[in-house]
Structures are given as structure tokens and as C-alpha cells.
Amino acid sequence: MYRQIFHCLGAYKKYALLAPVTVIGEVILEVLIPMMMARIINIGISNGDVPYVIKMGAVMIITALLSLCFGALSGRFAAVAATGLSKGLRKKLFHQVQDFSFSNIDKFSTASLITRLTTDVTNTQNAFQMVIRMLVRAPIMLVLATFMAVRINASLAGIFLVAVPVLAVSLGLIISLAFPRFTKMLKKYDALNADVQENLIAIRVVKAFVREKFENEKFHNSADLLRAAQKKAEKIIIFNMPIMQFVMYGCMIAVCWFGGMQIISGHMETGDLMSFFSYLTQILMSLMMVAMICVMLVLSKASITRILEIFDESPDIQNPSASAVMENGSIVFENVNFSYGNDPQNLTLQNISLTIHSGETVGIIGGTGSAKTTLVQLIPRLYDVLQGRVLVGGHDVREYDLKSLRDQVAMVLQKNVLFSGSIRSNLKWGNENASEQEISAACQAAQAENFILSFPDGYDTDLGQGGVNVSGGQKQRLCIARALLKKPKIIILDDSTSAVDTATDSKIRAAFREELAGTTTIIIAQRISSICDADKIIVLNEGKIDAIGTHEELLKNNAIYREVYESQQKGVA
Amino acid sequence: MPRKMRDIRRPQNMKNTICRIFHYIRDYRIQFIFVLLGILGGALANIIGTSLLKPLINLYIVPWIGSEQPELSGFISLLVKMGTVFLVGVFSTYLFNRLMLNISTGALYKIRTDLFDHMEKLPIQYYDTHTHGELMSRFTNDVDTLREMLSQGLPQLISALISIVGVFIMMLLLSPVLTFLVVLMLVIMLQVIKYIGSRSGRYFQKQQAALGKVNGYIEEMIEGQKVVKVFCRENQVEEEFETLNEALREAASNANTYANVLMPIMGNLSHINYAITAAAGALMVIGGFLDLGTIAAFLQYSRNFGMPITQVSQQFNNILNALAGAERIFNLIDVPEEVDNGYVTLVRCTEENGEIVETQQYTGMWAWKHPHSDGTLTYTRLQGDVRFEDVTFSYDGKKDVLKNISLYAKPGQKIAFVGSTGAGKTTITNLINRFYDVPDGKIRYDGININKIRKDDLRRSLGMVLQDTHLFTGTVKENIRYGNLEATDEEILRAAKLANADGFIRHLPQGYDTVLTADGANLSQGQRQLLAIARAAVANPPVLILDEATSSIDTRTEALIEKGMDTLMEGRTVFVIAHRLSTVRNSDAIMVLENGQIIERGDHDQLLAEKGKYFQLYTGMFELS
């Protein structure tokens, strides 16, 4: 499971290996120090050997300096390796998301994708850094310090045989008891944040209905639940320190007693007793450390799993090896069935067959949830059909290279997005190399040039993140201009003028008629006025084609169309 | 905690911030005193326990070396003493941790709820000028760092300071000469901390800036992922991302390096200190200036000395961060609340002999209770008469969004606003419910200056269905009940039927008890609007504001709910904003707005006859048929 993660280290793998190696060096040197101290006392003092004391003192200082160098190096290596890993993870995740099809994106929500790329990557980075430094350090320290203790005095080291299991079991118990409580606490924490978020978004509703007190009560309740959950979880964790201290102090007393007895009986020397205290601290501290790392790892496991879920998600639209060449802008649906969950029992589109000739203008109308958007999304192969096939320009969409298909099929999405940057840089998404004239022409057709030029900076106006500096209608017009710059064979407008007033809407359509005469145009609209002049109008109802015809034909023959029409025309003489 | 993105910003007014944090702890002051005692106990136990090593070795071990029958009673009683001291220490540690848990969770609860309560009272302007992310981070990042400080940082800092002082005193008592050596080492350590600390701070800021850029880019691109795909921009986007990603890696690896090396450097410096102490101590013993017990105890202390210093240096930064966060929290709490000087209130009433009499019972009749400066009270029947007199309004004090607007809506009339985006339609409704204030007397409600009406009561008398419908986590039923908390299930059902929402609600998995999540994401935009309409219906207000209430409902469904809407609007003053002219046709008066001015007014037929802008708009959709 972790192999994929480590794979993301790339060129930083050597740092990931160097870090534990240097840590081991540091630990070995560190463990030697108390032993040397014991020598100073045992040999130096008892013999009154001044040169020996000075020599050992110097050796100790050099050892500590070396250990310092190893320690600092390991810190550097671990930092480089861990940040290298997080870079690799972000890169791979980002790449993976770029490869995702619409249905992959739908499966993970946008918010969850963002969390995975930000918080989860940071958590993994921290956990990894911890592992290559601490998880190596602690067990080795444990082993070496125990070894040294046994070497000094095996019978005294027997104390650890009791102490270590006692501490290990109690720490394990604490963690296993606390962990589920922490999970619960995190849930409460999320709920609390959701509460805040909801209130921020809906503050106008809250105020309009004078529900501040009501919301306060709700929040107080969430905050209280969080407080209780936190208390419950941490109540257990706070036993960690006292138990650790208890075991350590217990060991100290035991060492004093048994060690003292051995010294008295001449089986041990005073210096050894002192170094024993040092090893005691090292052993118990490293045990504590192992416990802490385990907690961290378990907590970060959730993050790693979420990252792996993205790695393991295979893009369900595969690019064919060879691409067909698009002949014209014709579109044919042949007995198409489609379901978002690939579930034949729950079809969103049923048995759709239709032919659109190159250069035609087609309107699509239908109630909320009649699958208008779904239908058109099959044309640039944003989703794959379940059964049947969609032909564009004479070939099945699955035969085209995705890029060449989508370059020819421009789509203005219903939920559209502009990016931070200038108006010009956004428009150039349609065509990187568009000339000023081309940009201006596209904006004129989309009825956007007037308002763009009314801004002090014109085309260089900064849009801000998500295009916050323009109104809804202006945004829609920019999105249309952006799509026009592609000079596609087919253009699809998915309810793209809903925020544009009717007069401008009709001007846009007039411009389309004149300048995009050869382009197949598909318009999804709520307003009959937006589509009544189309060559052909498709009436969709609950995922099925109810009728196809011109405005006049449909008015005569189709009940749904007539109803929509009348609902929009009532009262007009 | 998730989403840990700290930025190092120093608190501006530390003293004030600390005082305010203690204000939250005030309720727990007795417990807090015990916490301090506990910390003191824990630290002292360690110091005193260690100090017993000296007599242990000097009095009970060394003199009896080689003796066949050592005298052990003193030895044992000293160990018992040691054990007792240590036990007290263990108990103190548990005690202060346990009490601190009470205090920190309690204080955080209070801070969170204060923050939230205050947030709810902030004026709408505040929300216009601050992003959600900014406010959210008060609740997440800032409260989290504060939590860590209260539960860990603060006790650790206090304990470390006590240890440093205590250990220093003990060392001084044991051997002033050796202590002098330790002080020399200490000076070096502090220099190292200072050097690394300032470097680390600088790189940390760089890392935060780079992280902000990367996260911002990720957010923007993933939110626009479908657009990226439609335009086949995957490669360009990945290239741009790579540049940002590498910049972050470099900054982060530097920042982490400095954070990582602090511990090993400090640890090993304290080893060097240990080595020097051991060697110097040994020489002193050889020279007869020191005994074995003293050097044993001293060595143990010098080991205990490095740790708290490292801790202080680490905690110090965290605490500064937490204080900066706390300051941001308090700054938010200090933002002035929405001002409400209104004193006219809404009361239930009945009519007796033509006089309006206040009552506690539900009568379906409401009146404005208006106290006057001369001590008299007048009651005005709530009817829903709204007048604007020459209202000019600007959000920023520069650009007028509304210019000289005058209008009146008699009780029961339906007034519509038509115009393009940005013409000022929504602003008018924002003034009626006093999301924004205009000068006195410009807007009157039932003849009363609305600035005199208490905001809560004013808003209670207005029902709103807003352009963006927001639902809350909870069941469908609860969401409808939001309009009127006292509504019975029957009333909710009636409101849902009226809004034509009953049909789809019944198709939901659990009907009216279906839990809606994340702003009603499992409903379509149209369905959400229907719920919002039902919510307004259940509120049963005399004045109704419909701001693009049906924009996401297709015209066929709209036609279906039209009857319901007609019933809903009957007998109420209604302000309608709509793009779709079909929705406003049957209004008593239609105002055509352009650039903040009313350019045409009249009913549908009059406006058509005028052949002005309205006529153009209306026939614009008709041009071809």
C-alpha cells in the first residue's frame, strides 16, 4: 500500500535513505556518552588519573560534536526528503486529477479533491518526516541503550524486563482506548466547522428570518458536544505523562536499591550507577516516542488512504491510440442509453436517436431534470455512453483523440468558471495564439466588447479569483467569447445566457447566425425566445426525446412545448 | 488538527490579549491555582527527588562499600522518602493535566460561542468586505493554536521555567564552580537558539507564502477542472503547477531543516555540557574539592537542564503564534455589531371597539407598538404599507447604486422590479429589511420611519425568498420550519403543497424527514427554490420579497406553482424581482430600473402602451414570432 507513496519520492529517495543512516550514527554516539562518563568516574577518579580524565573528557566532547553533526545532517536530509515527497505527491495527484474524466470528478467532490491535495499531503509529509527520523531513532535507541545497560550490569538490567512491558502495555492501552474517542472528536469538530460555514454562506437568510438566536443555540449545542468529546478523548491521553513518570521514578528507586546493594557488596561501581540512570531515561523516553509516533501514524493513515484513493482511481475515459479526422460538424446519436452510475436500471438518457447536420442550429428545451445537459455532454465525450454510440463528424467520439475532439467541439458549461488573471489571459484559454483582432471579433459576437472596453483597463482588467469582478451576465458573455475563440466546428451553449437580458441574448444569437453560419450550434435554454428560430428544436422529457421539430411544428403538435410557450407568453396581445 | 496553516505574525498588543485570555479562564480561577500548584509540585518533585541522590551515595552507599553487614535502615528510609516525593510528583502531573483539560475545553467553548454569537450580529457590510475563508480561519486555525497553547504550551512553559530556576539553584548549591561552566554552555545554547530561531522564522514565512500560492492554485484549478478539460488545458495547467510546486518544495525544505536541526543541536550541546561537567567534576573529586554524591546529583541535573531550555525555545514561538491568533479572534469580537436603535416593536393585538389592544394570545393580528418621547404609547396596525421617499444609496460612499428612488406599495399590492444585472433591484430590497441603513424618514413602513423599528421585528414582518437559496443541514421539515419555528407539521405540509414542493419531497428517500446535507447539495437548484418558497410561506408575513425566487425553476414548473404563488401573495404586499418578465406581468406596478434610477413605472398594459424600455424588453423575447 505504501509503495505508491514511496514511489513519489523520485530523486529524493537518497535523502530518504541518508536521513535514517545519519540518525543511526547520532544514536550510536549518543549512547556511548554515558558509558564514557562512567569510565571517567570508575577509572579516572578511583585511580586519581588526571590525564585519563582529561583524555576521556575530550573524547566525550568530540563524540558529542560528531553526534551533533550527524543529528543536524539527519534533520536536513529528512527535511529535503519529506518536502521532496510532498512535492512528488502533489505533482502526481494533480496530474491524476487532470486525467480524470467528468465522472471521476463527480465521484470525488471538488472540496474533497482540494483537501486531498492540500491538507492530506501536508499530513503525509509530516508523518513521513517523523518516520524517517523518529521511528528509526527510537527503536535503535531502545535496543542500544538496553544493550549498554546489560553490558554494564546484566542483573540490574533485569529491572527493564519488568518496566518496559509495563510501560508498553499501559501506553498501548491508552492509545487503543483513546483512538476511537479521537475519531469521534474529529467528527464533532467537522460538524462544528460545517455549522460555521453554513452560517457564513447563509447569513442573509439567517438575518432575514431573524434566526440569530436559533442559530446560536444550534452552535452552542455543537460546541458543547465538541467540548464533551474532546474531554472524553483527552481524559485518557493525559494518563500518558504520569504513567511514564511513575515507571521512570519506580525504575530509579529500584536501580538505587539494587545498584546500591551491589556497590556495597563490591559487584558494581558508582560510576556505573550514574550511567545507568542515563540509559534508563534513554530507554523509557524512546519507548514513549514509539508510542507517540504510532498515534501520529494512525492519525495520518486516513490522509494516506485518501491520497491512495486518487492514485487508484483510473480515469474512465481512455484516449484511443490513433485519432480519426473530423470531417464536418454533424452529430448523430444512435440508440444512446446513459447512466451516471453505469446502472442500466437507472438510466438518465433513454434510447436517444437523433441526427444533426453540419451547420445546423439546434435548440434543446425541457424541464428541470430532463437531462438536457447530460445529452450535450456526450458530444465532446465528457462522459461515455452506456449503450449505443455518438458520432461526431462521421466517427464515433471514442475514435478521436480527446484533445482534437474537444478542440472542435466547444462547450460553454452551465456552471462556468473564469480564472484569476486578466480578461485577455482568460480569453486566450480558447486559443493561445489568438490575435487582437480575433479576440475582439469573438467578444463582439458574444456582446462582451462594450462592457470590456468600459473598464479602465479594458482587456487587461484583472478578474480576481473566480471572476469576482464581473457580474453574472458579463461572466457568461466572457465564457461564450472564450469558447468562440476556439473556432470550433460545433459549439454548445448550455443555458449560457440565463443571466443575460433578453435584448442582449437576441443580439448574441443574431451574431451567431451571421458569423458562425457553418458552425453547428446547439443551444440549451429555458426561454423559448432563445431557441425558437433554430432549425430544429428537441423537446426532452425525463431523459427521453419527446419531440423534434421546428417552432411552428412543435407549437402545433407538442403539448409540452406549447405549455412552456404559453407559460412564457401569457398576457401578451 | 486538520488544516494547520500557521503564519507567523506577531501579536500587536500582547498585554491586552493575554488579559482577555485570562478573562476566559476567570471562571476557573480556583482550578487554575491548583494547576499552577500541580505544575510546581511536578517540577519540584523531580528536583528534590534528584537532590536525594547525593546523600544516598555519600551517606549510605560509599561508606559501606565492602562491608559485610551494612546498615540499611537509613538507606531504606531515604528511598521511601524519595519514592514519596516522586509519587507526589506523579500525582501533581496528573492533577494539573486533568484540571487544565477542564479549563482549556471550557475556555475554548466560551471563546467559540462568543465568536459565533458575535458573528451572527455583524452587519451585512462586514460579510461583503471579508471572505468566508478569512472568517472560517478564525474558527479553525486560530482557535486550534489557542487550544494547543492552553492545553500544552502554557503548562509546559511554566513547568520548564520552574525547572530551569529550580535546577539552577540546586546546581549552585551543589557546586558553584561547575554551575559556572553550565552557565557558559547556556550562553552558547541561547545564541544557537536565537540564530536558528530567526532563520527558521524567515524561512517559515517564505514557506507559508509558497504554500498559500500552491493551495490557491489547486483550489482554483480544481474548482474549474471541468473547464480545464473542456478547453484541453491540462498540460499548460500542469506546467504552471510544477513551477509553484517546486518553489514550495524549496521553501519548505529550508523551513523544515531549521525546525529539524534545533533538537539534535540542543540535545548534543547538552551532551557536551554533560561531558565537560563529568570531566571537570572528576578532576575536582580527584583534587578533593568535591565528593562522588555531589557529582552524581550534579550530572543528573545537568541532563535535566538542556531539555526545558529547548522546550522553552520551541514553546515560545508557538505561544507567540497562539497569541497572534487570539488577537485576531478578539479583533473580530470587537468589530461593532449591527447597530439597532429601533424601539418600535411588533406585538400581537386584537381590536376592541375600534381600538387596538395588545395581547399575548395568537390572534393573527399584529401591531407596531410605538413609545413616544412624552411617555405615551401608540399602536399602529401592521398592514404592509411601504414607502420610499427620494432614496439615494451607496454601498461604498462613492458610487450611488440607487438615485432618487421614490415609490409606494399599498397593503396587498404587488410591486415588481425589472432591469438588468446591477441596476439596483436587490439593493432596494436590502434597504427595506435594513441590511443597509438609509437616513431617517426616507423609508416608511406603515407610516413609521423604519430606522425606528427594531430590526428583528422589522425582519420578522418581512418574508424573503432570496436569489441564492440556502438550506441548512437538517431534515426537509426543519428547513421549512425555519420560516416559523412554531409551525405545526400540518402547516408545513400546507406550505409545501402551496409551493408545489410536496410532490418531490414525497419522492425523497425519507420524505419530509430526509436529511439535507451541505447546503442542500442533493437537491436541484429548482427544488431548493421550491423549499425556500415553502419556507417563506410558513412564515406567513404581511410583506413578501421575492428576489429572483423562481429563476431556476423552469417555466413549466413555474406555471404549476403559479397558483400556489398567487395564494401565497394574496393579501400581502409583495416585492418581486425577476429576470423573466412572465413572472411580473400581473403586478400592480412594475418599476423598470436602470443605473439605479426608476426609468419607467406603471402596470403591464400601461408600460406596453408607453412603448419604452419595458416594451423593448418584453418584445425582445418576441421578436421573431
mmCIF file of N, CA and C in Angstrom, chain B residues 145-209:
data_model
loop_
_atom_site.group_PDB
_atom_site.id
_atom_site.type_symbol
_atom_site.label_atom_id
_atom_site.label_comp_id
_atom_site.label_asym_id
_atom_site.label_seq_id
_atom_site.Cartn_x
_atom_site.Cartn_y
_atom_site.Cartn_z
ATOM 1 N N THR B 145 -4.741 26.823 17.423
ATOM 2 C CA THR B 145 -3.447 27.147 18.033
ATOM 3 C C THR B 145 -3.646 27.584 19.479
ATOM 4 N N LEU B 146 -4.747 28.255 19.715
ATOM 5 C CA LEU B 146 -5.042 28.674 21.080
ATOM 6 C C LEU B 146 -5.267 27.451 21.965
ATOM 7 N N ARG B 147 -5.951 26.453 21.406
ATOM 8 C CA ARG B 147 -6.211 25.229 22.156
ATOM 9 C C ARG B 147 -4.897 24.558 22.528
ATOM 10 N N GLU B 148 -3.997 24.467 21.543
ATOM 11 C CA GLU B 148 -2.714 23.838 21.824
ATOM 12 C C GLU B 148 -1.945 24.611 22.883
ATOM 13 N N MET B 149 -2.048 25.921 22.792
ATOM 14 C CA MET B 149 -1.317 26.716 23.771
ATOM 15 C C MET B 149 -1.865 26.469 25.170
ATOM 16 N N LEU B 150 -3.188 26.492 25.298
ATOM 17 C CA LEU B 150 -3.777 26.345 26.626
ATOM 18 C C LEU B 150 -3.522 24.965 27.191
ATOM 19 N N SER B 151 -3.660 23.919 26.351
ATOM 20 C CA SER B 151 -3.576 22.583 26.929
ATOM 21 C C SER B 151 -2.138 22.085 27.030
ATOM 22 N N GLN B 152 -1.245 22.548 26.159
ATOM 23 C CA GLN B 152 0.120 22.035 26.218
ATOM 24 C C GLN B 152 1.161 23.128 26.426
ATOM 25 N N GLY B 153 1.137 24.109 25.564
ATOM 26 C CA GLY B 153 2.196 25.117 25.557
ATOM 27 C C GLY B 153 2.366 25.816 26.884
ATOM 28 N N LEU B 154 1.254 26.320 27.396
ATOM 29 C CA LEU B 154 1.328 27.105 28.625
ATOM 30 C C LEU B 154 1.851 26.278 29.799
ATOM 31 N N PRO B 155 1.243 25.080 30.082
ATOM 32 C CA PRO B 155 1.769 24.294 31.195
ATOM 33 C C PRO B 155 3.232 23.919 30.993
ATOM 34 N N GLN B 156 3.593 23.572 29.754
ATOM 35 C CA GLN B 156 4.976 23.190 29.506
ATOM 36 C C GLN B 156 5.922 24.353 29.764
ATOM 37 N N LEU B 157 5.490 25.524 29.321
ATOM 38 C CA LEU B 157 6.332 26.702 29.502
ATOM 39 C C LEU B 157 6.543 26.986 30.990
ATOM 40 N N ILE B 158 5.444 26.962 31.731
ATOM 41 C CA ILE B 158 5.550 27.242 33.165
ATOM 42 C C ILE B 158 6.432 26.206 33.837
ATOM 43 N N SER B 159 6.156 24.929 33.506
ATOM 44 C CA SER B 159 6.915 23.850 34.124
ATOM 45 C C SER B 159 8.399 23.962 33.777
ATOM 46 N N ALA B 160 8.677 24.296 32.508
ATOM 47 C CA ALA B 160 10.073 24.404 32.090
ATOM 48 C C ALA B 160 10.753 25.546 32.821
ATOM 49 N N LEU B 161 10.055 26.659 32.960
ATOM 50 C CA LEU B 161 10.661 27.806 33.649
ATOM 51 C C LEU B 161 10.965 27.456 35.109
ATOM 52 N N ILE B 162 10.002 26.781 35.758
ATOM 53 C CA ILE B 162 10.237 26.383 37.147
ATOM 54 C C ILE B 162 11.445 25.447 37.226
ATOM 55 N N SER B 163 11.482 24.489 36.288
ATOM 56 C CA SER B 163 12.598 23.540 36.299
ATOM 57 C C SER B 163 13.921 24.254 36.135
ATOM 58 N N ILE B 164 13.968 25.189 35.189
ATOM 59 C CA ILE B 164 15.224 25.889 34.935
ATOM 60 C C ILE B 164 15.699 26.601 36.200
ATOM 61 N N VAL B 165 14.778 27.341 36.800
ATOM 62 C CA VAL B 165 15.144 28.079 38.007
ATOM 63 C C VAL B 165 15.545 27.115 39.126
ATOM 64 N N GLY B 166 14.701 26.087 39.330
ATOM 65 C CA GLY B 166 14.941 25.138 40.420
ATOM 66 C C GLY B 166 16.256 24.401 40.238
ATOM 67 N N VAL B 167 16.451 23.876 39.026
ATOM 68 C CA VAL B 167 17.668 23.120 38.771
ATOM 69 C C VAL B 167 18.883 24.021 38.935
ATOM 70 N N PHE B 168 18.744 25.262 38.476
ATOM 71 C CA PHE B 168 19.858 26.199 38.588
ATOM 72 C C PHE B 168 20.234 26.434 40.052
ATOM 73 N N ILE B 169 19.240 26.637 40.867
ATOM 74 C CA ILE B 169 19.501 26.852 42.294
ATOM 75 C C ILE B 169 20.186 25.633 42.903
ATOM 76 N N MET B 170 19.662 24.454 42.586
ATOM 77 C CA MET B 170 20.225 23.238 43.148
ATOM 78 C C MET B 170 21.677 23.056 42.709
ATOM 79 N N MET B 171 21.925 23.347 41.423
ATOM 80 C CA MET B 171 23.296 23.194 40.943
ATOM 81 C C MET B 171 24.227 24.157 41.662
ATOM 82 N N LEU B 172 23.719 25.377 41.835
ATOM 83 C CA LEU B 172 24.509 26.387 42.524
ATOM 84 C C LEU B 172 24.847 25.915 43.942
ATOM 85 N N LEU B 173 23.869 25.306 44.601
ATOM 86 C CA LEU B 173 24.083 24.802 45.956
ATOM 87 C C LEU B 173 25.106 23.681 45.959
ATOM 88 N N LEU B 174 25.044 22.816 44.917
ATOM 89 C CA LEU B 174 25.945 21.661 44.887
ATOM 90 C C LEU B 174 27.376 22.085 44.582
ATOM 91 N N SER B 175 27.511 22.927 43.537
ATOM 92 C CA SER B 175 28.861 23.329 43.172
ATOM 93 C C SER B 175 28.843 24.587 42.324
ATOM 94 N N PRO B 176 29.219 25.713 42.897
ATOM 95 C CA PRO B 176 29.217 26.971 42.137
ATOM 96 C C PRO B 176 30.169 26.916 40.947
ATOM 97 N N VAL B 177 31.275 26.213 41.090
ATOM 98 C CA VAL B 177 32.259 26.170 40.003
ATOM 99 C C VAL B 177 31.679 25.455 38.792
ATOM 100 N N LEU B 178 31.121 24.261 39.040
ATOM 101 C CA LEU B 178 30.530 23.513 37.926
ATOM 102 C C LEU B 178 29.364 24.290 37.321
ATOM 103 N N THR B 179 28.607 24.983 38.176
ATOM 104 C CA THR B 179 27.475 25.758 37.672
ATOM 105 C C THR B 179 27.949 26.845 36.715
ATOM 106 N N PHE B 180 29.107 27.418 37.033
ATOM 107 C CA PHE B 180 29.655 28.454 36.161
ATOM 108 C C PHE B 180 29.898 27.895 34.762
ATOM 109 N N LEU B 181 30.436 26.663 34.720
ATOM 110 C CA LEU B 181 30.655 26.022 33.419
ATOM 111 C C LEU B 181 29.333 25.832 32.676
ATOM 112 N N VAL B 182 28.311 25.408 33.433
ATOM 113 C CA VAL B 182 26.998 25.195 32.824
ATOM 114 C C VAL B 182 26.461 26.510 32.247
ATOM 115 N N VAL B 183 26.656 27.608 32.989
ATOM 116 C CA VAL B 183 26.168 28.900 32.527
ATOM 117 C C VAL B 183 26.854 29.286 31.220
ATOM 118 N N LEU B 184 28.140 28.995 31.123
ATOM 119 C CA LEU B 184 28.847 29.268 29.873
ATOM 120 C C LEU B 184 28.193 28.532 28.708
ATOM 121 N N MET B 185 27.908 27.256 28.943
ATOM 122 C CA MET B 185 27.247 26.438 27.923
ATOM 123 C C MET B 185 25.886 27.037 27.570
ATOM 124 N N LEU B 186 25.215 27.482 28.610
ATOM 125 C CA LEU B 186 23.868 28.039 28.435
ATOM 126 C C LEU B 186 23.910 29.236 27.485
ATOM 127 N N VAL B 187 24.926 30.071 27.671
ATOM 128 C CA VAL B 187 25.051 31.240 26.810
ATOM 129 C C VAL B 187 25.186 30.799 25.352
ATOM 130 N N ILE B 188 26.023 29.784 25.143
ATOM 131 C CA ILE B 188 26.180 29.280 23.765
ATOM 132 C C ILE B 188 24.844 28.768 23.228
ATOM 133 N N MET B 189 24.168 27.991 24.068
ATOM 134 C CA MET B 189 22.869 27.436 23.649
ATOM 135 C C MET B 189 21.898 28.538 23.250
ATOM 136 N N LEU B 190 21.853 29.589 24.049
ATOM 137 C CA LEU B 190 20.906 30.667 23.754
ATOM 138 C C LEU B 190 21.259 31.340 22.434
ATOM 139 N N GLN B 191 22.546 31.490 22.185
ATOM 140 C CA GLN B 191 22.948 32.076 20.908
ATOM 141 C C GLN B 191 22.479 31.213 19.746
ATOM 142 N N VAL B 192 22.662 29.898 19.911
ATOM 143 C CA VAL B 192 22.243 28.973 18.853
ATOM 144 C C VAL B 192 20.739 29.087 18.623
ATOM 145 N N ILE B 193 20.005 29.106 19.724
ATOM 146 C CA ILE B 193 18.546 29.207 19.606
ATOM 147 C C ILE B 193 18.157 30.477 18.873
ATOM 148 N N LYS B 194 18.823 31.560 19.244
ATOM 149 C CA LYS B 194 18.493 32.839 18.628
ATOM 150 C C LYS B 194 18.763 32.797 17.126
ATOM 151 N N TYR B 195 19.921 32.246 16.787
ATOM 152 C CA TYR B 195 20.299 32.187 15.377
ATOM 153 C C TYR B 195 19.316 31.325 14.577
ATOM 154 N N ILE B 196 19.129 30.105 15.088
ATOM 155 C CA ILE B 196 18.242 29.195 14.364
ATOM 156 C C ILE B 196 16.820 29.733 14.346
ATOM 157 N N GLY B 197 16.401 30.281 15.475
ATOM 158 C CA GLY B 197 15.036 30.796 15.567
ATOM 159 C C GLY B 197 14.754 31.861 14.528
ATOM 160 N N SER B 198 15.694 32.802 14.369
ATOM 161 C CA SER B 198 15.403 33.890 13.435
ATOM 162 C C SER B 198 15.424 33.377 12.000
ATOM 163 N N ARG B 199 16.374 32.470 11.690
ATOM 164 C CA ARG B 199 16.398 31.865 10.360
ATOM 165 C C ARG B 199 15.105 31.128 10.081
ATOM 166 N N SER B 200 14.774 30.294 11.056
ATOM 167 C CA SER B 200 13.616 29.434 10.874
ATOM 168 C C SER B 200 12.370 30.281 10.661
ATOM 169 N N GLY B 201 12.265 31.378 11.403
ATOM 170 C CA GLY B 201 11.100 32.251 11.239
ATOM 171 C C GLY B 201 11.024 32.814 9.832
ATOM 172 N N ARG B 202 12.178 33.231 9.319
ATOM 173 C CA ARG B 202 12.193 33.833 7.993
ATOM 174 C C ARG B 202 11.767 32.806 6.933
ATOM 175 N N TYR B 203 12.383 31.606 7.025
ATOM 176 C CA TYR B 203 12.035 30.590 6.025
ATOM 177 C C TYR B 203 10.609 30.102 6.180
ATOM 178 N N PHE B 204 10.157 30.115 7.410
ATOM 179 C CA PHE B 204 8.792 29.670 7.660
ATOM 180 C C PHE B 204 7.812 30.585 6.940
ATOM 181 N N GLN B 205 8.078 31.886 7.005
ATOM 182 C CA GLN B 205 7.196 32.822 6.315
ATOM 183 C C GLN B 205 7.209 32.594 4.808
ATOM 184 N N LYS B 206 8.417 32.327 4.293
ATOM 185 C CA LYS B 206 8.518 32.043 2.855
ATOM 186 C C LYS B 206 7.705 30.802 2.512
ATOM 187 N N GLN B 207 7.811 29.810 3.374
ATOM 188 C CA GLN B 207 7.073 28.577 3.132
ATOM 189 C C GLN B 207 5.571 28.843 3.137
ATOM 190 N N GLN B 208 5.115 29.643 4.093
ATOM 191 C CA GLN B 208 3.683 29.916 4.154
ATOM 192 C C GLN B 208 3.214 30.628 2.899
ATOM 193 N N ALA B 209 4.047 31.576 2.412
ATOM 194 C CA ALA B 209 3.666 32.299 1.206
ATOM 195 C C ALA B 209 3.576 31.338 0.030
#
